[in-house]
């Protein structure tokens, strides 16, 4: 199996067309990490964007954009002002990861469409197989919610966030 993967990887690298590997965007990885962090936030105080960006070692501006999108999706309640801050909504806790990834990634594929005039038939078959695997992965993620991820790990939130980051951005 490993030899097959290495051969496929080598073939893709040497192909006339370029196909990038399948992985989530940093935006999506941050979105999942923010929701995990908010879901495991035990204090009565509402979290804020600056603290979360520092905890996740991410750009404040980037985290703010992610939180804005999560608020648009109804997964986060973001309030400004003196009594403001962030909290995860009941919908955010029950959000299916597959749905969340689809919303944060957008309509595009995790593997872009290769240039048809430069690709071999084998490469196109490979891209088609990867797209099928992508859909299978997202369907599998539909069985998991944010609440499922933090249910037994509230006290281990930093480790869980780091583990999720490692998996999503490999």
PDB file of C-alpha atoms in Angstrom:
ATOM      1  CA  UNK A   1       0.000   0.000   0.000  1.00  0.00           C
ATOM      2  CA  UNK A   2       2.762   2.433   0.934  1.00  0.00           C
ATOM      3  CA  UNK A   3       4.648   1.603  -2.266  1.00  0.00           C
ATOM      4  CA  UNK A   4       1.481   2.287  -4.272  1.00  0.00           C
ATOM      5  CA  UNK A   5       1.029   5.657  -2.563  1.00  0.00           C
ATOM      6  CA  UNK A   6       4.663   6.608  -3.176  1.00  0.00           C
ATOM      7  CA  UNK A   7       4.309   5.604  -6.840  1.00  0.00           C
ATOM      8  CA  UNK A   8       1.098   7.629  -7.196  1.00  0.00           C
ATOM      9  CA  UNK A   9       2.669  10.600  -5.459  1.00  0.00           C
ATOM     10  CA  UNK A  10       5.715  10.412  -7.709  1.00  0.00           C
ATOM     11  CA  UNK A  11       3.532  10.085 -10.798  1.00  0.00           C
ATOM     12  CA  UNK A  12       1.479  13.110  -9.746  1.00  0.00           C
ATOM     13  CA  UNK A  13       4.623  15.160  -9.142  1.00  0.00           C
ATOM     14  CA  UNK A  14       5.992  14.271 -12.575  1.00  0.00           C
ATOM     15  CA  UNK A  15       2.699  14.627 -14.464  1.00  0.00           C
ATOM     16  CA  UNK A  16       2.330  17.345 -17.072  1.00  0.00           C
ATOM     17  CA  UNK A  17      -0.465  18.867 -15.008  1.00  0.00           C
ATOM     18  CA  UNK A  18      -0.206  19.850 -11.380  1.00  0.00           C
ATOM     19  CA  UNK A  19      -2.579  18.541  -8.745  1.00  0.00           C
ATOM     20  CA  UNK A  20      -2.115  19.707  -5.169  1.00  0.00           C
ATOM     21  CA  UNK A  21      -2.662  17.346  -2.275  1.00  0.00           C
ATOM     22  CA  UNK A  22      -6.010  17.104  -0.533  1.00  0.00           C
ATOM     23  CA  UNK A  23      -6.061  19.167   2.651  1.00  0.00           C
ATOM     24  CA  UNK A  24      -8.217  21.687   4.427  1.00  0.00           C
ATOM     25  CA  UNK A  25      -7.555  25.397   4.217  1.00  0.00           C
ATOM     26  CA  UNK A  26      -6.106  27.210   7.211  1.00  0.00           C
ATOM     27  CA  UNK A  27      -9.459  29.024   7.438  1.00  0.00           C
ATOM     28  CA  UNK A  28     -11.349  25.744   7.941  1.00  0.00           C
ATOM     29  CA  UNK A  29      -8.813  24.396  10.420  1.00  0.00           C
ATOM     30  CA  UNK A  30      -9.092  27.626  12.423  1.00  0.00           C
ATOM     31  CA  UNK A  31     -12.887  27.450  12.309  1.00  0.00           C
ATOM     32  CA  UNK A  32     -12.941  23.968  13.812  1.00  0.00           C
ATOM     33  CA  UNK A  33     -10.304  24.924  16.384  1.00  0.00           C
ATOM     34  CA  UNK A  34     -12.237  28.059  17.419  1.00  0.00           C
ATOM     35  CA  UNK A  35     -15.433  26.047  17.923  1.00  0.00           C
ATOM     36  CA  UNK A  36     -13.582  23.426  19.981  1.00  0.00           C
ATOM     37  CA  UNK A  37     -12.024  26.162  22.098  1.00  0.00           C
ATOM     38  CA  UNK A  38     -15.409  27.859  22.665  1.00  0.00           C
ATOM     39  CA  UNK A  39     -17.178  24.554  23.368  1.00  0.00           C
ATOM     40  CA  UNK A  40     -14.620  23.698  26.039  1.00  0.00           C
ATOM     41  CA  UNK A  41     -14.657  27.201  27.580  1.00  0.00           C
ATOM     42  CA  UNK A  42     -15.917  26.529  31.125  1.00  0.00           C
ATOM     43  CA  UNK A  43     -15.854  30.042  32.552  1.00  0.00           C
ATOM     44  CA  UNK A  44     -18.923  32.266  32.827  1.00  0.00           C
ATOM     45  CA  UNK A  45     -16.881  34.999  31.153  1.00  0.00           C
ATOM     46  CA  UNK A  46     -17.333  35.236  27.424  1.00  0.00           C
ATOM     47  CA  UNK A  47     -14.194  34.610  25.402  1.00  0.00           C
ATOM     48  CA  UNK A  48     -12.869  37.281  23.058  1.00  0.00           C
ATOM     49  CA  UNK A  49     -11.197  37.214  19.675  1.00  0.00           C
ATOM     50  CA  UNK A  50      -7.835  38.501  20.917  1.00  0.00           C
ATOM     51  CA  UNK A  51      -7.519  35.828  23.611  1.00  0.00           C
ATOM     52  CA  UNK A  52      -8.581  33.064  21.237  1.00  0.00           C
ATOM     53  CA  UNK A  53      -6.129  34.219  18.568  1.00  0.00           C
ATOM     54  CA  UNK A  54      -3.336  34.151  21.168  1.00  0.00           C
ATOM     55  CA  UNK A  55      -4.386  30.722  22.461  1.00  0.00           C
ATOM     56  CA  UNK A  56      -4.448  29.329  18.928  1.00  0.00           C
ATOM     57  CA  UNK A  57      -1.237  31.171  17.965  1.00  0.00           C
ATOM     58  CA  UNK A  58      -2.989  32.663  14.953  1.00  0.00           C
ATOM     59  CA  UNK A  59      -3.323  36.103  13.432  1.00  0.00           C
ATOM     60  CA  UNK A  60      -5.961  38.248  15.141  1.00  0.00           C
ATOM     61  CA  UNK A  61      -7.280  39.436  11.759  1.00  0.00           C
ATOM     62  CA  UNK A  62      -7.574  35.897  10.440  1.00  0.00           C
ATOM     63  CA  UNK A  63      -9.341  34.639  13.578  1.00  0.00           C
ATOM     64  CA  UNK A  64     -11.705  37.644  13.408  1.00  0.00           C
ATOM     65  CA  UNK A  65     -12.663  36.687   9.834  1.00  0.00           C
ATOM     66  CA  UNK A  66     -13.229  33.081  10.887  1.00  0.00           C
ATOM     67  CA  UNK A  67     -15.403  34.160  13.821  1.00  0.00           C
ATOM     68  CA  UNK A  68     -17.412  36.459  11.550  1.00  0.00           C
ATOM     69  CA  UNK A  69     -18.120  33.505   9.239  1.00  0.00           C
ATOM     70  CA  UNK A  70     -18.997  31.219  12.167  1.00  0.00           C
ATOM     71  CA  UNK A  71     -21.398  33.900  13.450  1.00  0.00           C
ATOM     72  CA  UNK A  72     -22.996  34.143   9.974  1.00  0.00           C
ATOM     73  CA  UNK A  73     -23.490  30.363  10.078  1.00  0.00           C
ATOM     74  CA  UNK A  74     -25.111  30.631  13.521  1.00  0.00           C
ATOM     75  CA  UNK A  75     -22.420  28.578  15.260  1.00  0.00           C
ATOM     76  CA  UNK A  76     -21.049  31.455  17.348  1.00  0.00           C
ATOM     77  CA  UNK A  77     -22.730  34.287  19.219  1.00  0.00           C
ATOM     78  CA  UNK A  78     -20.459  37.319  18.866  1.00  0.00           C
ATOM     79  CA  UNK A  79     -21.354  40.468  20.779  1.00  0.00           C
ATOM     80  CA  UNK A  80     -19.529  43.770  20.828  1.00  0.00           C
ATOM     81  CA  UNK A  81     -19.162  46.114  23.737  1.00  0.00           C
ATOM     82  CA  UNK A  82     -18.619  45.977  27.435  1.00  0.00           C
ATOM     83  CA  UNK A  83     -20.668  42.820  27.976  1.00  0.00           C
ATOM     84  CA  UNK A  84     -19.615  41.413  24.651  1.00  0.00           C
ATOM     85  CA  UNK A  85     -17.533  38.466  23.727  1.00  0.00           C
ATOM     86  CA  UNK A  86     -17.907  35.103  22.101  1.00  0.00           C
ATOM     87  CA  UNK A  87     -19.776  31.952  22.946  1.00  0.00           C
ATOM     88  CA  UNK A  88     -20.705  28.855  21.037  1.00  0.00           C
ATOM     89  CA  UNK A  89     -24.416  28.507  20.283  1.00  0.00           C
ATOM     90  CA  UNK A  90     -26.424  25.310  20.808  1.00  0.00           C
ATOM     91  CA  UNK A  91     -26.412  24.991  17.012  1.00  0.00           C
ATOM     92  CA  UNK A  92     -22.604  25.334  17.028  1.00  0.00           C
ATOM     93  CA  UNK A  93     -22.286  22.521  19.568  1.00  0.00           C
ATOM     94  CA  UNK A  94     -24.484  20.240  17.494  1.00  0.00           C
ATOM     95  CA  UNK A  95     -23.012  21.246  14.123  1.00  0.00           C
ATOM     96  CA  UNK A  96     -21.924  18.271  12.040  1.00  0.00           C
ATOM     97  CA  UNK A  97     -18.247  18.505  11.120  1.00  0.00           C
ATOM     98  CA  UNK A  98     -18.907  17.502   7.512  1.00  0.00           C
ATOM     99  CA  UNK A  99     -21.430  20.319   7.142  1.00  0.00           C
ATOM    100  CA  UNK A 100     -19.085  22.761   8.867  1.00  0.00           C
ATOM    101  CA  UNK A 101     -16.154  21.861   6.611  1.00  0.00           C
ATOM    102  CA  UNK A 102     -18.350  22.209   3.510  1.00  0.00           C
ATOM    103  CA  UNK A 103     -19.469  25.666   4.669  1.00  0.00           C
ATOM    104  CA  UNK A 104     -15.986  26.887   5.538  1.00  0.00           C
ATOM    105  CA  UNK A 105     -14.249  25.392   2.494  1.00  0.00           C
ATOM    106  CA  UNK A 106     -16.872  26.743   0.114  1.00  0.00           C
ATOM    107  CA  UNK A 107     -18.160  25.040  -3.000  1.00  0.00           C
ATOM    108  CA  UNK A 108     -14.752  24.122  -4.390  1.00  0.00           C
ATOM    109  CA  UNK A 109     -13.040  20.775  -4.244  1.00  0.00           C
ATOM    110  CA  UNK A 110     -10.147  20.045  -1.919  1.00  0.00           C
ATOM    111  CA  UNK A 111      -8.412  18.962  -5.142  1.00  0.00           C
ATOM    112  CA  UNK A 112      -8.679  21.569  -7.910  1.00  0.00           C
ATOM    113  CA  UNK A 113      -9.726  20.768 -11.448  1.00  0.00           C
ATOM    114  CA  UNK A 114      -6.596  20.021 -13.455  1.00  0.00           C
ATOM    115  CA  UNK A 115      -6.032  21.469 -16.898  1.00  0.00           C
ATOM    116  CA  UNK A 116      -7.678  18.933 -19.212  1.00  0.00           C
ATOM    117  CA  UNK A 117      -5.359  19.570 -22.143  1.00  0.00           C
ATOM    118  CA  UNK A 118      -2.237  18.690 -20.135  1.00  0.00           C
ATOM    119  CA  UNK A 119      -3.402  15.690 -18.093  1.00  0.00           C
ATOM    120  CA  UNK A 120      -3.240  12.045 -18.949  1.00  0.00           C
ATOM    121  CA  UNK A 121      -6.294   9.833 -18.660  1.00  0.00           C
ATOM    122  CA  UNK A 122      -4.689   8.114 -15.665  1.00  0.00           C
ATOM    123  CA  UNK A 123      -4.232  11.430 -13.884  1.00  0.00           C
ATOM    124  CA  UNK A 124      -7.867  12.339 -14.478  1.00  0.00           C
ATOM    125  CA  UNK A 125      -8.953   8.951 -13.094  1.00  0.00           C
ATOM    126  CA  UNK A 126      -6.786   9.566 -10.049  1.00  0.00           C
ATOM    127  CA  UNK A 127      -8.305  13.027  -9.488  1.00  0.00           C
ATOM    128  CA  UNK A 128     -11.781  11.507  -9.806  1.00  0.00           C
ATOM    129  CA  UNK A 129     -10.902   8.874  -7.192  1.00  0.00           C
ATOM    130  CA  UNK A 130      -9.557  11.555  -4.841  1.00  0.00           C
ATOM    131  CA  UNK A 131     -12.765  13.562  -5.234  1.00  0.00           C
ATOM    132  CA  UNK A 132     -14.800  10.445  -4.368  1.00  0.00           C
ATOM    133  CA  UNK A 133     -12.580   9.970  -1.305  1.00  0.00           C
ATOM    134  CA  UNK A 134     -13.149  13.619  -0.378  1.00  0.00           C
ATOM    135  CA  UNK A 135     -16.922  13.163  -0.430  1.00  0.00           C
ATOM    136  CA  UNK A 136     -16.622   9.934   1.572  1.00  0.00           C
ATOM    137  CA  UNK A 137     -14.504  11.759   4.156  1.00  0.00           C
ATOM    138  CA  UNK A 138     -17.009  14.608   4.448  1.00  0.00           C
ATOM    139  CA  UNK A 139     -19.870  12.120   4.739  1.00  0.00           C
ATOM    140  CA  UNK A 140     -17.967  10.380   7.522  1.00  0.00           C
ATOM    141  CA  UNK A 141     -17.442  13.730   9.278  1.00  0.00           C
ATOM    142  CA  UNK A 142     -21.228  14.216   9.184  1.00  0.00           C
ATOM    143  CA  UNK A 143     -21.379  11.603  11.977  1.00  0.00           C
ATOM    144  CA  UNK A 144     -19.330  13.774  14.360  1.00  0.00           C
ATOM    145  CA  UNK A 145     -20.324  17.002  16.107  1.00  0.00           C
ATOM    146  CA  UNK A 146     -18.281  19.591  17.979  1.00  0.00           C
ATOM    147  CA  UNK A 147     -19.966  18.374  21.189  1.00  0.00           C
ATOM    148  CA  UNK A 148     -18.738  14.842  20.432  1.00  0.00           C
ATOM    149  CA  UNK A 149     -15.166  16.102  20.221  1.00  0.00           C
ATOM    150  CA  UNK A 150     -15.173  17.920  23.546  1.00  0.00           C
ATOM    151  CA  UNK A 151     -17.455  15.595  25.532  1.00  0.00           C
ATOM    152  CA  UNK A 152     -14.626  13.822  27.348  1.00  0.00           C
ATOM    153  CA  UNK A 153     -11.858  16.299  26.666  1.00  0.00           C
ATOM    154  CA  UNK A 154     -12.927  19.568  28.290  1.00  0.00           C
ATOM    155  CA  UNK A 155      -9.947  19.594  30.644  1.00  0.00           C
ATOM    156  CA  UNK A 156      -7.624  18.681  27.753  1.00  0.00           C
ATOM    157  CA  UNK A 157      -8.799  21.387  25.365  1.00  0.00           C
ATOM    158  CA  UNK A 158      -5.324  22.713  24.403  1.00  0.00           C
ATOM    159  CA  UNK A 159      -4.141  19.202  23.521  1.00  0.00           C
ATOM    160  CA  UNK A 160      -7.347  18.469  21.594  1.00  0.00           C
ATOM    161  CA  UNK A 161      -7.029  21.713  19.619  1.00  0.00           C
ATOM    162  CA  UNK A 162      -3.392  20.886  18.793  1.00  0.00           C
ATOM    163  CA  UNK A 163      -4.353  17.359  17.711  1.00  0.00           C
ATOM    164  CA  UNK A 164      -7.133  18.666  15.473  1.00  0.00           C
ATOM    165  CA  UNK A 165      -4.752  21.212  13.939  1.00  0.00           C
ATOM    166  CA  UNK A 166      -2.197  18.493  13.228  1.00  0.00           C
ATOM    167  CA  UNK A 167      -4.802  16.289  11.522  1.00  0.00           C
ATOM    168  CA  UNK A 168      -6.419  19.046   9.462  1.00  0.00           C
ATOM    169  CA  UNK A 169      -3.256  20.597   8.085  1.00  0.00           C
ATOM    170  CA  UNK A 170      -0.943  17.637   7.417  1.00  0.00           C
TER     171      UNK A 170
END
